[in-house]
Amino acid sequence: MKKLLLLPLFFCLFSPLWADVSPKPEMEFSFIYNTPSKPLIDPLHSEQIQCEDNQCFDSKPLGVYGLQKLYCSAGECFSIAYEYDNYQKLIIAFTDGTKRESNVFASPDTLRSRFNVYVNENSLQVEPSSAAPDTGSWVRRDAWISLIIILVLELLAAAAYLSYTEKSFTILYSVAAANLLTTAVSWLFLARYFKETAVLWIFCVLAEALIIGLINRKRISLYDSLMLSVTINVTSYSLGIMISFVLAPLIF
């Protein structure tokens, strides 16, 4: 049993994609106009460019890859990526037929970040914002779909584990509670301070093991709660890789 759990754990810890349903690196862009008119953004012809160097000699579009994309409305944009390159640049088209290119700016060292985009007559100036990232991302469709997917996958995996180890199914209540708590903390708080999704995954494994163990002190040992936590998190993250790609076109 231990060997069966270690194999998917090893895969998830060292997978370069981390393309799951957890919080991913995001950039929020607030537009501030220094022009007499305020043309609306044309989402279909706007793009974010990834650069390897600060001169953007080696560049490529952020592109569309699962959930990875630059999402724009008429007045603002945000992007999601599985992993950002070192530097970024915006090319934003407007409904008045103009297109403006930004300076090259460094990618942030946190999962969530906010930038001010100053719209000048012929260019864009992107600067980091001191404002905290918008917690409104938690009420976005992708966040709620992610929560539902994670909860369902982890409850199914927990039920299978409890059946295999012949332990009480009442432990499932604590699994659901632990999942809701750690997911909320990850999305609302920790994503502001950490860059690697793997850090959030490790936090969820340890925190859920502790919560499950404390709630069920008479039903399960701390070691078993840790093994249960590893099992459910490996399941949700590994299957989430496939599910997020399938659902990506439907989420936004």
JSON list of C-alpha atoms in Angstrom, two decimals:
[
{"chain": "A", "resi": 1, "resn": "MET", "atom": "CA", "xyz": [0.00, 0.00, 0.00]},
{"chain": "A", "resi": 2, "resn": "LYS", "atom": "CA", "xyz": [2.82, 2.40, 0.89]},
{"chain": "A", "resi": 3, "resn": "LYS", "atom": "CA", "xyz": [4.54, 1.81, -2.46]},
{"chain": "A", "resi": 4, "resn": "LEU", "atom": "CA", "xyz": [1.31, 2.46, -4.34]},
{"chain": "A", "resi": 5, "resn": "LEU", "atom": "CA", "xyz": [0.97, 5.83, -2.60]},
{"chain": "A", "resi": 6, "resn": "LEU", "atom": "CA", "xyz": [4.60, 6.83, -3.07]},
{"chain": "A", "resi": 7, "resn": "LEU", "atom": "CA", "xyz": [4.55, 6.45, -6.86]},
{"chain": "A", "resi": 8, "resn": "PRO", "atom": "CA", "xyz": [1.84, 9.07, -7.57]},
{"chain": "A", "resi": 9, "resn": "LEU", "atom": "CA", "xyz": [3.27, 11.29, -4.83]},
{"chain": "A", "resi": 10, "resn": "PHE", "atom": "CA", "xyz": [6.68, 11.24, -6.55]},
{"chain": "A", "resi": 11, "resn": "PHE", "atom": "CA", "xyz": [5.03, 12.04, -9.88]},
{"chain": "A", "resi": 12, "resn": "CYS", "atom": "CA", "xyz": [3.10, 15.02, -8.53]},
{"chain": "A", "resi": 13, "resn": "LEU", "atom": "CA", "xyz": [5.99, 16.50, -6.60]},
{"chain": "A", "resi": 14, "resn": "PHE", "atom": "CA", "xyz": [8.27, 16.56, -9.63]},
{"chain": "A", "resi": 15, "resn": "SER", "atom": "CA", "xyz": [5.76, 17.17, -12.42]},
{"chain": "A", "resi": 16, "resn": "PRO", "atom": "CA", "xyz": [6.79, 20.39, -14.23]},
{"chain": "A", "resi": 17, "resn": "LEU", "atom": "CA", "xyz": [3.23, 21.25, -15.27]},
{"chain": "A", "resi": 18, "resn": "TRP", "atom": "CA", "xyz": [1.29, 21.33, -12.02]},
{"chain": "A", "resi": 19, "resn": "ALA", "atom": "CA", "xyz": [-1.64, 21.72, -14.41]},
{"chain": "A", "resi": 20, "resn": "ASP", "atom": "CA", "xyz": [-4.33, 21.03, -11.87]},
{"chain": "A", "resi": 21, "resn": "VAL", "atom": "CA", "xyz": [-7.39, 22.73, -10.43]},
{"chain": "A", "resi": 22, "resn": "SER", "atom": "CA", "xyz": [-5.51, 24.58, -7.68]},
{"chain": "A", "resi": 23, "resn": "PRO", "atom": "CA", "xyz": [-4.63, 28.33, -7.69]},
{"chain": "A", "resi": 24, "resn": "LYS", "atom": "CA", "xyz": [-2.24, 29.16, -10.53]},
{"chain": "A", "resi": 25, "resn": "PRO", "atom": "CA", "xyz": [-0.02, 32.18, -11.23]},
{"chain": "A", "resi": 26, "resn": "GLU", "atom": "CA", "xyz": [-2.21, 35.15, -12.13]},
{"chain": "A", "resi": 27, "resn": "MET", "atom": "CA", "xyz": [-1.63, 38.77, -13.11]},
{"chain": "A", "resi": 28, "resn": "GLU", "atom": "CA", "xyz": [-4.35, 41.41, -12.80]},
{"chain": "A", "resi": 29, "resn": "PHE", "atom": "CA", "xyz": [-4.12, 44.53, -14.98]},
{"chain": "A", "resi": 30, "resn": "SER", "atom": "CA", "xyz": [-5.93, 47.77, -14.10]},
{"chain": "A", "resi": 31, "resn": "PHE", "atom": "CA", "xyz": [-5.99, 50.33, -16.91]},
{"chain": "A", "resi": 32, "resn": "ILE", "atom": "CA", "xyz": [-5.43, 54.02, -16.18]},
{"chain": "A", "resi": 33, "resn": "TYR", "atom": "CA", "xyz": [-5.86, 56.39, -19.11]},
{"chain": "A", "resi": 34, "resn": "ASN", "atom": "CA", "xyz": [-3.56, 59.37, -19.74]},
{"chain": "A", "resi": 35, "resn": "THR", "atom": "CA", "xyz": [-5.38, 60.16, -22.98]},
{"chain": "A", "resi": 36, "resn": "PRO", "atom": "CA", "xyz": [-8.36, 62.45, -23.71]},
{"chain": "A", "resi": 37, "resn": "SER", "atom": "CA", "xyz": [-10.46, 59.52, -24.90]},
{"chain": "A", "resi": 38, "resn": "LYS", "atom": "CA", "xyz": [-10.81, 56.15, -23.19]},
{"chain": "A", "resi": 39, "resn": "PRO", "atom": "CA", "xyz": [-11.24, 53.55, -25.90]},
{"chain": "A", "resi": 40, "resn": "LEU", "atom": "CA", "xyz": [-12.49, 50.12, -24.87]},
{"chain": "A", "resi": 41, "resn": "ILE", "atom": "CA", "xyz": [-10.22, 47.08, -25.00]},
{"chain": "A", "resi": 42, "resn": "ASP", "atom": "CA", "xyz": [-10.56, 44.71, -27.93]},
{"chain": "A", "resi": 43, "resn": "PRO", "atom": "CA", "xyz": [-10.09, 41.27, -26.25]},
{"chain": "A", "resi": 44, "resn": "LEU", "atom": "CA", "xyz": [-9.81, 39.28, -29.48]},
{"chain": "A", "resi": 45, "resn": "HIS", "atom": "CA", "xyz": [-6.75, 41.15, -30.73]},
{"chain": "A", "resi": 46, "resn": "SER", "atom": "CA", "xyz": [-4.91, 41.72, -27.43]},
{"chain": "A", "resi": 47, "resn": "GLU", "atom": "CA", "xyz": [-2.14, 39.46, -26.20]},
{"chain": "A", "resi": 48, "resn": "GLN", "atom": "CA", "xyz": [0.48, 38.96, -23.53]},
{"chain": "A", "resi": 49, "resn": "ILE", "atom": "CA", "xyz": [4.04, 38.18, -24.57]},
{"chain": "A", "resi": 50, "resn": "GLN", "atom": "CA", "xyz": [6.46, 36.09, -22.54]},
{"chain": "A", "resi": 51, "resn": "CYS", "atom": "CA", "xyz": [10.14, 37.06, -22.63]},
{"chain": "A", "resi": 52, "resn": "GLU", "atom": "CA", "xyz": [13.26, 35.25, -21.48]},
{"chain": "A", "resi": 53, "resn": "ASP", "atom": "CA", "xyz": [15.29, 38.47, -21.13]},
{"chain": "A", "resi": 54, "resn": "ASN", "atom": "CA", "xyz": [14.59, 42.06, -20.14]},
{"chain": "A", "resi": 55, "resn": "GLN", "atom": "CA", "xyz": [14.98, 43.23, -23.74]},
{"chain": "A", "resi": 56, "resn": "CYS", "atom": "CA", "xyz": [12.48, 40.64, -24.98]},
{"chain": "A", "resi": 57, "resn": "PHE", "atom": "CA", "xyz": [14.80, 39.38, -27.71]},
{"chain": "A", "resi": 58, "resn": "ASP", "atom": "CA", "xyz": [13.63, 35.83, -27.03]},
{"chain": "A", "resi": 59, "resn": "SER", "atom": "CA", "xyz": [9.83, 36.02, -26.86]},
{"chain": "A", "resi": 60, "resn": "LYS", "atom": "CA", "xyz": [6.67, 34.03, -27.46]},
{"chain": "A", "resi": 61, "resn": "PRO", "atom": "CA", "xyz": [2.93, 34.64, -26.93]},
{"chain": "A", "resi": 62, "resn": "LEU", "atom": "CA", "xyz": [1.42, 33.48, -23.66]},
{"chain": "A", "resi": 63, "resn": "GLY", "atom": "CA", "xyz": [-1.03, 31.63, -25.87]},
{"chain": "A", "resi": 64, "resn": "VAL", "atom": "CA", "xyz": [-3.95, 29.41, -24.95]},
{"chain": "A", "resi": 65, "resn": "TYR", "atom": "CA", "xyz": [-3.04, 26.21, -23.11]},
{"chain": "A", "resi": 66, "resn": "GLY", "atom": "CA", "xyz": [-5.71, 24.75, -20.89]},
{"chain": "A", "resi": 67, "resn": "LEU", "atom": "CA", "xyz": [-6.62, 27.61, -18.55]},
{"chain": "A", "resi": 68, "resn": "GLN", "atom": "CA", "xyz": [-3.53, 29.57, -19.57]},
{"chain": "A", "resi": 69, "resn": "LYS", "atom": "CA", "xyz": [-4.58, 32.72, -21.42]},
{"chain": "A", "resi": 70, "resn": "LEU", "atom": "CA", "xyz": [-4.90, 36.50, -21.31]},
{"chain": "A", "resi": 71, "resn": "TYR", "atom": "CA", "xyz": [-8.54, 37.28, -20.45]},
{"chain": "A", "resi": 72, "resn": "CYS", "atom": "CA", "xyz": [-9.79, 40.80, -21.21]},
{"chain": "A", "resi": 73, "resn": "SER", "atom": "CA", "xyz": [-13.08, 42.60, -20.86]},
{"chain": "A", "resi": 74, "resn": "ALA", "atom": "CA", "xyz": [-13.82, 46.07, -22.19]},
{"chain": "A", "resi": 75, "resn": "GLY", "atom": "CA", "xyz": [-12.00, 47.79, -19.33]},
{"chain": "A", "resi": 76, "resn": "GLU", "atom": "CA", "xyz": [-9.55, 45.39, -17.68]},
{"chain": "A", "resi": 77, "resn": "CYS", "atom": "CA", "xyz": [-7.51, 42.24, -18.17]},
{"chain": "A", "resi": 78, "resn": "PHE", "atom": "CA", "xyz": [-6.06, 39.38, -16.18]},
{"chain": "A", "resi": 79, "resn": "SER", "atom": "CA", "xyz": [-3.98, 36.40, -17.20]},
{"chain": "A", "resi": 80, "resn": "ILE", "atom": "CA", "xyz": [-3.56, 32.87, -15.92]},
{"chain": "A", "resi": 81, "resn": "ALA", "atom": "CA", "xyz": [-0.48, 30.75, -16.60]},
{"chain": "A", "resi": 82, "resn": "TYR", "atom": "CA", "xyz": [0.80, 27.41, -15.46]},
{"chain": "A", "resi": 83, "resn": "GLU", "atom": "CA", "xyz": [4.19, 29.09, -15.35]},
{"chain": "A", "resi": 84, "resn": "TYR", "atom": "CA", "xyz": [5.29, 32.59, -16.41]},
{"chain": "A", "resi": 85, "resn": "ASP", "atom": "CA", "xyz": [8.63, 33.32, -18.06]},
{"chain": "A", "resi": 86, "resn": "ASN", "atom": "CA", "xyz": [10.98, 35.81, -16.40]},
{"chain": "A", "resi": 87, "resn": "TYR", "atom": "CA", "xyz": [9.62, 38.88, -18.19]},
{"chain": "A", "resi": 88, "resn": "GLN", "atom": "CA", "xyz": [6.33, 39.94, -19.78]},
{"chain": "A", "resi": 89, "resn": "LYS", "atom": "CA", "xyz": [4.95, 42.47, -22.24]},
{"chain": "A", "resi": 90, "resn": "LEU", "atom": "CA", "xyz": [1.41, 43.50, -23.19]},
{"chain": "A", "resi": 91, "resn": "ILE", "atom": "CA", "xyz": [0.11, 44.29, -26.66]},
{"chain": "A", "resi": 92, "resn": "ILE", "atom": "CA", "xyz": [-3.41, 45.68, -26.25]},
{"chain": "A", "resi": 93, "resn": "ALA", "atom": "CA", "xyz": [-5.77, 46.46, -29.09]},
{"chain": "A", "resi": 94, "resn": "PHE", "atom": "CA", "xyz": [-8.57, 48.99, -28.63]},
{"chain": "A", "resi": 95, "resn": "THR", "atom": "CA", "xyz": [-11.94, 49.32, -30.29]},
{"chain": "A", "resi": 96, "resn": "ASP", "atom": "CA", "xyz": [-10.92, 52.62, -31.94]},
{"chain": "A", "resi": 97, "resn": "GLY", "atom": "CA", "xyz": [-8.55, 50.64, -34.14]},
{"chain": "A", "resi": 98, "resn": "THR", "atom": "CA", "xyz": [-5.33, 51.49, -32.28]},
{"chain": "A", "resi": 99, "resn": "LYS", "atom": "CA", "xyz": [-2.90, 49.02, -30.77]},
{"chain": "A", "resi": 100, "resn": "ARG", "atom": "CA", "xyz": [-0.39, 49.87, -28.05]},
{"chain": "A", "resi": 101, "resn": "GLU", "atom": "CA", "xyz": [2.64, 47.95, -26.81]},
{"chain": "A", "resi": 102, "resn": "SER", "atom": "CA", "xyz": [3.95, 48.07, -23.25]},
{"chain": "A", "resi": 103, "resn": "ASN", "atom": "CA", "xyz": [7.38, 48.15, -21.71]},
{"chain": "A", "resi": 104, "resn": "VAL", "atom": "CA", "xyz": [8.98, 44.85, -20.70]},
{"chain": "A", "resi": 105, "resn": "PHE", "atom": "CA", "xyz": [8.24, 44.14, -17.03]},
{"chain": "A", "resi": 106, "resn": "ALA", "atom": "CA", "xyz": [9.46, 41.47, -14.63]},
{"chain": "A", "resi": 107, "resn": "SER", "atom": "CA", "xyz": [7.18, 38.60, -13.67]},
{"chain": "A", "resi": 108, "resn": "PRO", "atom": "CA", "xyz": [6.17, 38.70, -9.99]},
{"chain": "A", "resi": 109, "resn": "ASP", "atom": "CA", "xyz": [7.46, 36.32, -7.34]},
{"chain": "A", "resi": 110, "resn": "THR", "atom": "CA", "xyz": [3.99, 35.46, -6.03]},
{"chain": "A", "resi": 111, "resn": "LEU", "atom": "CA", "xyz": [1.09, 33.49, -7.50]},
{"chain": "A", "resi": 112, "resn": "ARG", "atom": "CA", "xyz": [-1.21, 36.51, -7.44]},
{"chain": "A", "resi": 113, "resn": "SER", "atom": "CA", "xyz": [-0.12, 40.01, -8.40]},
{"chain": "A", "resi": 114, "resn": "ARG", "atom": "CA", "xyz": [-1.63, 43.28, -9.60]},
{"chain": "A", "resi": 115, "resn": "PHE", "atom": "CA", "xyz": [-0.29, 45.81, -12.11]},
{"chain": "A", "resi": 116, "resn": "ASN", "atom": "CA", "xyz": [-1.32, 49.29, -13.21]},
{"chain": "A", "resi": 117, "resn": "VAL", "atom": "CA", "xyz": [-1.34, 49.79, -16.97]},
{"chain": "A", "resi": 118, "resn": "TYR", "atom": "CA", "xyz": [-1.01, 53.47, -17.93]},
{"chain": "A", "resi": 119, "resn": "VAL", "atom": "CA", "xyz": [-2.47, 54.09, -21.38]},
{"chain": "A", "resi": 120, "resn": "ASN", "atom": "CA", "xyz": [-0.48, 56.82, -23.13]},
{"chain": "A", "resi": 121, "resn": "GLU", "atom": "CA", "xyz": [-1.02, 58.25, -26.59]},
{"chain": "A", "resi": 122, "resn": "ASN", "atom": "CA", "xyz": [1.12, 55.67, -28.38]},
{"chain": "A", "resi": 123, "resn": "SER", "atom": "CA", "xyz": [2.25, 53.20, -25.71]},
{"chain": "A", "resi": 124, "resn": "LEU", "atom": "CA", "xyz": [1.47, 51.41, -22.47]},
{"chain": "A", "resi": 125, "resn": "GLN", "atom": "CA", "xyz": [3.45, 51.66, -19.25]},
{"chain": "A", "resi": 126, "resn": "VAL", "atom": "CA", "xyz": [3.05, 48.68, -16.91]},
{"chain": "A", "resi": 127, "resn": "GLU", "atom": "CA", "xyz": [4.06, 49.13, -13.27]},
{"chain": "A", "resi": 128, "resn": "PRO", "atom": "CA", "xyz": [3.53, 46.91, -10.20]},
{"chain": "A", "resi": 129, "resn": "SER", "atom": "CA", "xyz": [0.63, 48.04, -8.05]},
{"chain": "A", "resi": 130, "resn": "SER", "atom": "CA", "xyz": [0.87, 48.35, -4.29]},
{"chain": "A", "resi": 131, "resn": "ALA", "atom": "CA", "xyz": [-2.77, 47.27, -4.00]},
{"chain": "A", "resi": 132, "resn": "ALA", "atom": "CA", "xyz": [-3.40, 43.70, -2.87]},
{"chain": "A", "resi": 133, "resn": "PRO", "atom": "CA", "xyz": [-4.67, 41.30, -5.55]},
{"chain": "A", "resi": 134, "resn": "ASP", "atom": "CA", "xyz": [-8.42, 41.28, -5.85]},
{"chain": "A", "resi": 135, "resn": "THR", "atom": "CA", "xyz": [-10.04, 38.62, -3.65]},
{"chain": "A", "resi": 136, "resn": "GLY", "atom": "CA", "xyz": [-12.89, 38.65, -6.15]},
{"chain": "A", "resi": 137, "resn": "SER", "atom": "CA", "xyz": [-11.05, 35.88, -7.99]},
{"chain": "A", "resi": 138, "resn": "TRP", "atom": "CA", "xyz": [-12.53, 33.55, -5.36]},
{"chain": "A", "resi": 139, "resn": "VAL", "atom": "CA", "xyz": [-16.03, 34.15, -6.73]},
{"chain": "A", "resi": 140, "resn": "ARG", "atom": "CA", "xyz": [-15.00, 33.55, -10.33]},
{"chain": "A", "resi": 141, "resn": "ARG", "atom": "CA", "xyz": [-16.43, 30.53, -12.09]},
{"chain": "A", "resi": 142, "resn": "ASP", "atom": "CA", "xyz": [-13.06, 28.75, -12.26]},
{"chain": "A", "resi": 143, "resn": "ALA", "atom": "CA", "xyz": [-12.62, 29.00, -8.48]},
{"chain": "A", "resi": 144, "resn": "TRP", "atom": "CA", "xyz": [-16.00, 27.45, -7.71]},
{"chain": "A", "resi": 145, "resn": "ILE", "atom": "CA", "xyz": [-15.62, 24.75, -10.34]},
{"chain": "A", "resi": 146, "resn": "SER", "atom": "CA", "xyz": [-12.17, 23.98, -8.92]},
{"chain": "A", "resi": 147, "resn": "LEU", "atom": "CA", "xyz": [-13.59, 23.70, -5.42]},
{"chain": "A", "resi": 148, "resn": "ILE", "atom": "CA", "xyz": [-16.31, 21.31, -6.53]},
{"chain": "A", "resi": 149, "resn": "ILE", "atom": "CA", "xyz": [-13.90, 19.15, -8.53]},
{"chain": "A", "resi": 150, "resn": "ILE", "atom": "CA", "xyz": [-11.37, 18.96, -5.70]},
{"chain": "A", "resi": 151, "resn": "LEU", "atom": "CA", "xyz": [-14.07, 18.15, -3.13]},
{"chain": "A", "resi": 152, "resn": "VAL", "atom": "CA", "xyz": [-15.64, 15.38, -5.21]},
{"chain": "A", "resi": 153, "resn": "LEU", "atom": "CA", "xyz": [-12.30, 13.79, -6.13]},
{"chain": "A", "resi": 154, "resn": "GLU", "atom": "CA", "xyz": [-11.01, 13.86, -2.58]},
{"chain": "A", "resi": 155, "resn": "LEU", "atom": "CA", "xyz": [-14.20, 12.42, -1.08]},
{"chain": "A", "resi": 156, "resn": "LEU", "atom": "CA", "xyz": [-14.16, 9.57, -3.60]},
{"chain": "A", "resi": 157, "resn": "ALA", "atom": "CA", "xyz": [-10.48, 8.88, -2.92]},
{"chain": "A", "resi": 158, "resn": "ALA", "atom": "CA", "xyz": [-11.08, 9.06, 0.85]},
{"chain": "A", "resi": 159, "resn": "ALA", "atom": "CA", "xyz": [-13.99, 6.62, 0.60]},
{"chain": "A", "resi": 160, "resn": "ALA", "atom": "CA", "xyz": [-11.80, 4.17, -1.33]},
{"chain": "A", "resi": 161, "resn": "TYR", "atom": "CA", "xyz": [-8.98, 4.51, 1.21]},
{"chain": "A", "resi": 162, "resn": "LEU", "atom": "CA", "xyz": [-11.29, 4.08, 4.21]},
{"chain": "A", "resi": 163, "resn": "SER", "atom": "CA", "xyz": [-12.88, 1.04, 2.61]},
{"chain": "A", "resi": 164, "resn": "TYR", "atom": "CA", "xyz": [-9.46, -0.50, 1.90]},
{"chain": "A", "resi": 165, "resn": "THR", "atom": "CA", "xyz": [-8.20, 0.13, 5.45]},
{"chain": "A", "resi": 166, "resn": "GLU", "atom": "CA", "xyz": [-11.56, -0.81, 7.02]},
{"chain": "A", "resi": 167, "resn": "LYS", "atom": "CA", "xyz": [-12.01, 2.48, 8.87]},
{"chain": "A", "resi": 168, "resn": "SER", "atom": "CA", "xyz": [-15.19, 4.38, 9.70]},
{"chain": "A", "resi": 169, "resn": "PHE", "atom": "CA", "xyz": [-16.84, 6.31, 6.87]},
{"chain": "A", "resi": 170, "resn": "THR", "atom": "CA", "xyz": [-17.78, 9.04, 9.36]},
{"chain": "A", "resi": 171, "resn": "ILE", "atom": "CA", "xyz": [-14.22, 10.30, 8.77]},
{"chain": "A", "resi": 172, "resn": "LEU", "atom": "CA", "xyz": [-15.49, 11.60, 5.41]},
{"chain": "A", "resi": 173, "resn": "TYR", "atom": "CA", "xyz": [-17.09, 14.57, 7.17]},
{"chain": "A", "resi": 174, "resn": "SER", "atom": "CA", "xyz": [-13.72, 15.74, 8.44]},
{"chain": "A", "resi": 175, "resn": "VAL", "atom": "CA", "xyz": [-12.20, 15.22, 4.97]},
{"chain": "A", "resi": 176, "resn": "ALA", "atom": "CA", "xyz": [-14.80, 17.59, 3.50]},
{"chain": "A", "resi": 177, "resn": "ALA", "atom": "CA", "xyz": [-14.25, 20.15, 6.27]},
{"chain": "A", "resi": 178, "resn": "ALA", "atom": "CA", "xyz": [-10.47, 20.00, 5.90]},
{"chain": "A", "resi": 179, "resn": "ASN", "atom": "CA", "xyz": [-10.72, 20.37, 2.14]},
{"chain": "A", "resi": 180, "resn": "LEU", "atom": "CA", "xyz": [-13.00, 23.43, 2.30]},
{"chain": "A", "resi": 181, "resn": "LEU", "atom": "CA", "xyz": [-10.74, 25.11, 4.85]},
{"chain": "A", "resi": 182, "resn": "THR", "atom": "CA", "xyz": [-7.42, 24.50, 3.12]},
{"chain": "A", "resi": 183, "resn": "THR", "atom": "CA", "xyz": [-8.78, 25.40, -0.33]},
{"chain": "A", "resi": 184, "resn": "ALA", "atom": "CA", "xyz": [-10.15, 28.71, 0.97]},
{"chain": "A", "resi": 185, "resn": "VAL", "atom": "CA", "xyz": [-6.89, 29.55, 2.74]},
{"chain": "A", "resi": 186, "resn": "SER", "atom": "CA", "xyz": [-4.88, 28.67, -0.39]},
{"chain": "A", "resi": 187, "resn": "TRP", "atom": "CA", "xyz": [-7.00, 30.77, -2.77]},
{"chain": "A", "resi": 188, "resn": "LEU", "atom": "CA", "xyz": [-7.65, 33.77, -0.52]},
{"chain": "A", "resi": 189, "resn": "PHE", "atom": "CA", "xyz": [-4.35, 34.17, 1.37]},
{"chain": "A", "resi": 190, "resn": "LEU", "atom": "CA", "xyz": [-1.39, 31.93, 0.58]},
{"chain": "A", "resi": 191, "resn": "ALA", "atom": "CA", "xyz": [-1.54, 32.56, -3.17]},
{"chain": "A", "resi": 192, "resn": "ARG", "atom": "CA", "xyz": [-0.60, 36.19, -2.43]},
{"chain": "A", "resi": 193, "resn": "TYR", "atom": "CA", "xyz": [2.71, 35.26, -0.83]},
{"chain": "A", "resi": 194, "resn": "PHE", "atom": "CA", "xyz": [4.02, 32.16, -2.60]},
{"chain": "A", "resi": 195, "resn": "LYS", "atom": "CA", "xyz": [5.10, 31.62, -6.19]},
{"chain": "A", "resi": 196, "resn": "GLU", "atom": "CA", "xyz": [5.12, 27.82, -6.41]},
{"chain": "A", "resi": 197, "resn": "THR", "atom": "CA", "xyz": [1.90, 25.82, -6.52]},
{"chain": "A", "resi": 198, "resn": "ALA", "atom": "CA", "xyz": [3.86, 22.93, -4.99]},
{"chain": "A", "resi": 199, "resn": "VAL", "atom": "CA", "xyz": [4.11, 24.91, -1.75]},
{"chain": "A", "resi": 200, "resn": "LEU", "atom": "CA", "xyz": [0.32, 25.13, -1.56]},
{"chain": "A", "resi": 201, "resn": "TRP", "atom": "CA", "xyz": [0.05, 21.41, -2.27]},
{"chain": "A", "resi": 202, "resn": "ILE", "atom": "CA", "xyz": [2.40, 20.56, 0.60]},
{"chain": "A", "resi": 203, "resn": "PHE", "atom": "CA", "xyz": [0.47, 22.92, 2.88]},
{"chain": "A", "resi": 204, "resn": "CYS", "atom": "CA", "xyz": [-2.81, 21.19, 1.98]},
{"chain": "A", "resi": 205, "resn": "VAL", "atom": "CA", "xyz": [-1.36, 17.72, 2.59]},
{"chain": "A", "resi": 206, "resn": "LEU", "atom": "CA", "xyz": [-0.02, 18.60, 6.05]},
{"chain": "A", "resi": 207, "resn": "ALA", "atom": "CA", "xyz": [-2.92, 20.82, 7.14]},
{"chain": "A", "resi": 208, "resn": "GLU", "atom": "CA", "xyz": [-5.59, 18.34, 6.05]},
{"chain": "A", "resi": 209, "resn": "ALA", "atom": "CA", "xyz": [-3.74, 15.50, 7.78]},
{"chain": "A", "resi": 210, "resn": "LEU", "atom": "CA", "xyz": [-3.65, 17.50, 11.01]},
{"chain": "A", "resi": 211, "resn": "ILE", "atom": "CA", "xyz": [-7.32, 18.52, 10.81]},
{"chain": "A", "resi": 212, "resn": "ILE", "atom": "CA", "xyz": [-8.50, 14.99, 10.02]},
{"chain": "A", "resi": 213, "resn": "GLY", "atom": "CA", "xyz": [-6.32, 13.55, 12.78]},
{"chain": "A", "resi": 214, "resn": "LEU", "atom": "CA", "xyz": [-7.50, 16.02, 15.42]},
{"chain": "A", "resi": 215, "resn": "ILE", "atom": "CA", "xyz": [-11.20, 15.58, 14.60]},
{"chain": "A", "resi": 216, "resn": "ASN", "atom": "CA", "xyz": [-10.92, 11.78, 14.56]},
{"chain": "A", "resi": 217, "resn": "ARG", "atom": "CA", "xyz": [-8.46, 11.13, 17.40]},
{"chain": "A", "resi": 218, "resn": "LYS", "atom": "CA", "xyz": [-10.39, 8.03, 18.50]},
{"chain": "A", "resi": 219, "resn": "ARG", "atom": "CA", "xyz": [-10.93, 6.66, 14.98]},
{"chain": "A", "resi": 220, "resn": "ILE", "atom": "CA", "xyz": [-7.62, 7.16, 13.18]},
{"chain": "A", "resi": 221, "resn": "SER", "atom": "CA", "xyz": [-3.97, 7.62, 14.09]},
{"chain": "A", "resi": 222, "resn": "LEU", "atom": "CA", "xyz": [-2.01, 10.68, 13.02]},
{"chain": "A", "resi": 223, "resn": "TYR", "atom": "CA", "xyz": [0.05, 8.48, 10.70]},
{"chain": "A", "resi": 224, "resn": "ASP", "atom": "CA", "xyz": [-3.09, 7.10, 9.04]},
{"chain": "A", "resi": 225, "resn": "SER", "atom": "CA", "xyz": [-4.52, 10.60, 8.68]},
{"chain": "A", "resi": 226, "resn": "LEU", "atom": "CA", "xyz": [-1.30, 11.65, 6.93]},
{"chain": "A", "resi": 227, "resn": "MET", "atom": "CA", "xyz": [-1.50, 8.69, 4.56]},
{"chain": "A", "resi": 228, "resn": "LEU", "atom": "CA", "xyz": [-5.17, 9.50, 3.91]},
{"chain": "A", "resi": 229, "resn": "SER", "atom": "CA", "xyz": [-4.29, 13.13, 3.19]},
{"chain": "A", "resi": 230, "resn": "VAL", "atom": "CA", "xyz": [-1.53, 12.11, 0.76]},
{"chain": "A", "resi": 231, "resn": "THR", "atom": "CA", "xyz": [-3.93, 9.75, -1.00]},
{"chain": "A", "resi": 232, "resn": "ILE", "atom": "CA", "xyz": [-6.72, 12.28, -1.49]},
{"chain": "A", "resi": 233, "resn": "ASN", "atom": "CA", "xyz": [-4.42, 15.12, -2.54]},
{"chain": "A", "resi": 234, "resn": "VAL", "atom": "CA", "xyz": [-2.47, 12.99, -5.01]},
{"chain": "A", "resi": 235, "resn": "THR", "atom": "CA", "xyz": [-5.77, 11.88, -6.50]},
{"chain": "A", "resi": 236, "resn": "SER", "atom": "CA", "xyz": [-7.25, 15.36, -6.84]},
{"chain": "A", "resi": 237, "resn": "TYR", "atom": "CA", "xyz": [-4.09, 16.86, -8.31]},
{"chain": "A", "resi": 238, "resn": "SER", "atom": "CA", "xyz": [-3.26, 14.08, -10.75]},
{"chain": "A", "resi": 239, "resn": "LEU", "atom": "CA", "xyz": [-6.81, 13.70, -12.07]},
{"chain": "A", "resi": 240, "resn": "GLY", "atom": "CA", "xyz": [-7.20, 17.47, -11.95]},
{"chain": "A", "resi": 241, "resn": "ILE", "atom": "CA", "xyz": [-4.52, 17.74, -14.63]},
{"chain": "A", "resi": 242, "resn": "MET", "atom": "CA", "xyz": [-6.79, 16.02, -17.11]},
{"chain": "A", "resi": 243, "resn": "ILE", "atom": "CA", "xyz": [-10.05, 17.55, -15.89]},
{"chain": "A", "resi": 244, "resn": "SER", "atom": "CA", "xyz": [-8.82, 21.17, -16.00]},
{"chain": "A", "resi": 245, "resn": "PHE", "atom": "CA", "xyz": [-7.76, 20.80, -19.63]},
{"chain": "A", "resi": 246, "resn": "VAL", "atom": "CA", "xyz": [-11.09, 19.27, -20.64]},
{"chain": "A", "resi": 247, "resn": "LEU", "atom": "CA", "xyz": [-13.16, 21.92, -18.84]},
{"chain": "A", "resi": 248, "resn": "ALA", "atom": "CA", "xyz": [-10.96, 24.92, -19.69]},
{"chain": "A", "resi": 249, "resn": "PRO", "atom": "CA", "xyz": [-13.05, 26.06, -22.71]},
{"chain": "A", "resi": 250, "resn": "LEU", "atom": "CA", "xyz": [-16.22, 25.90, -20.58]},
{"chain": "A", "resi": 251, "resn": "ILE", "atom": "CA", "xyz": [-14.95, 27.71, -17.47]},
{"chain": "A", "resi": 252, "resn": "PHE", "atom": "CA", "xyz": [-14.68, 31.22, -18.98]}
]
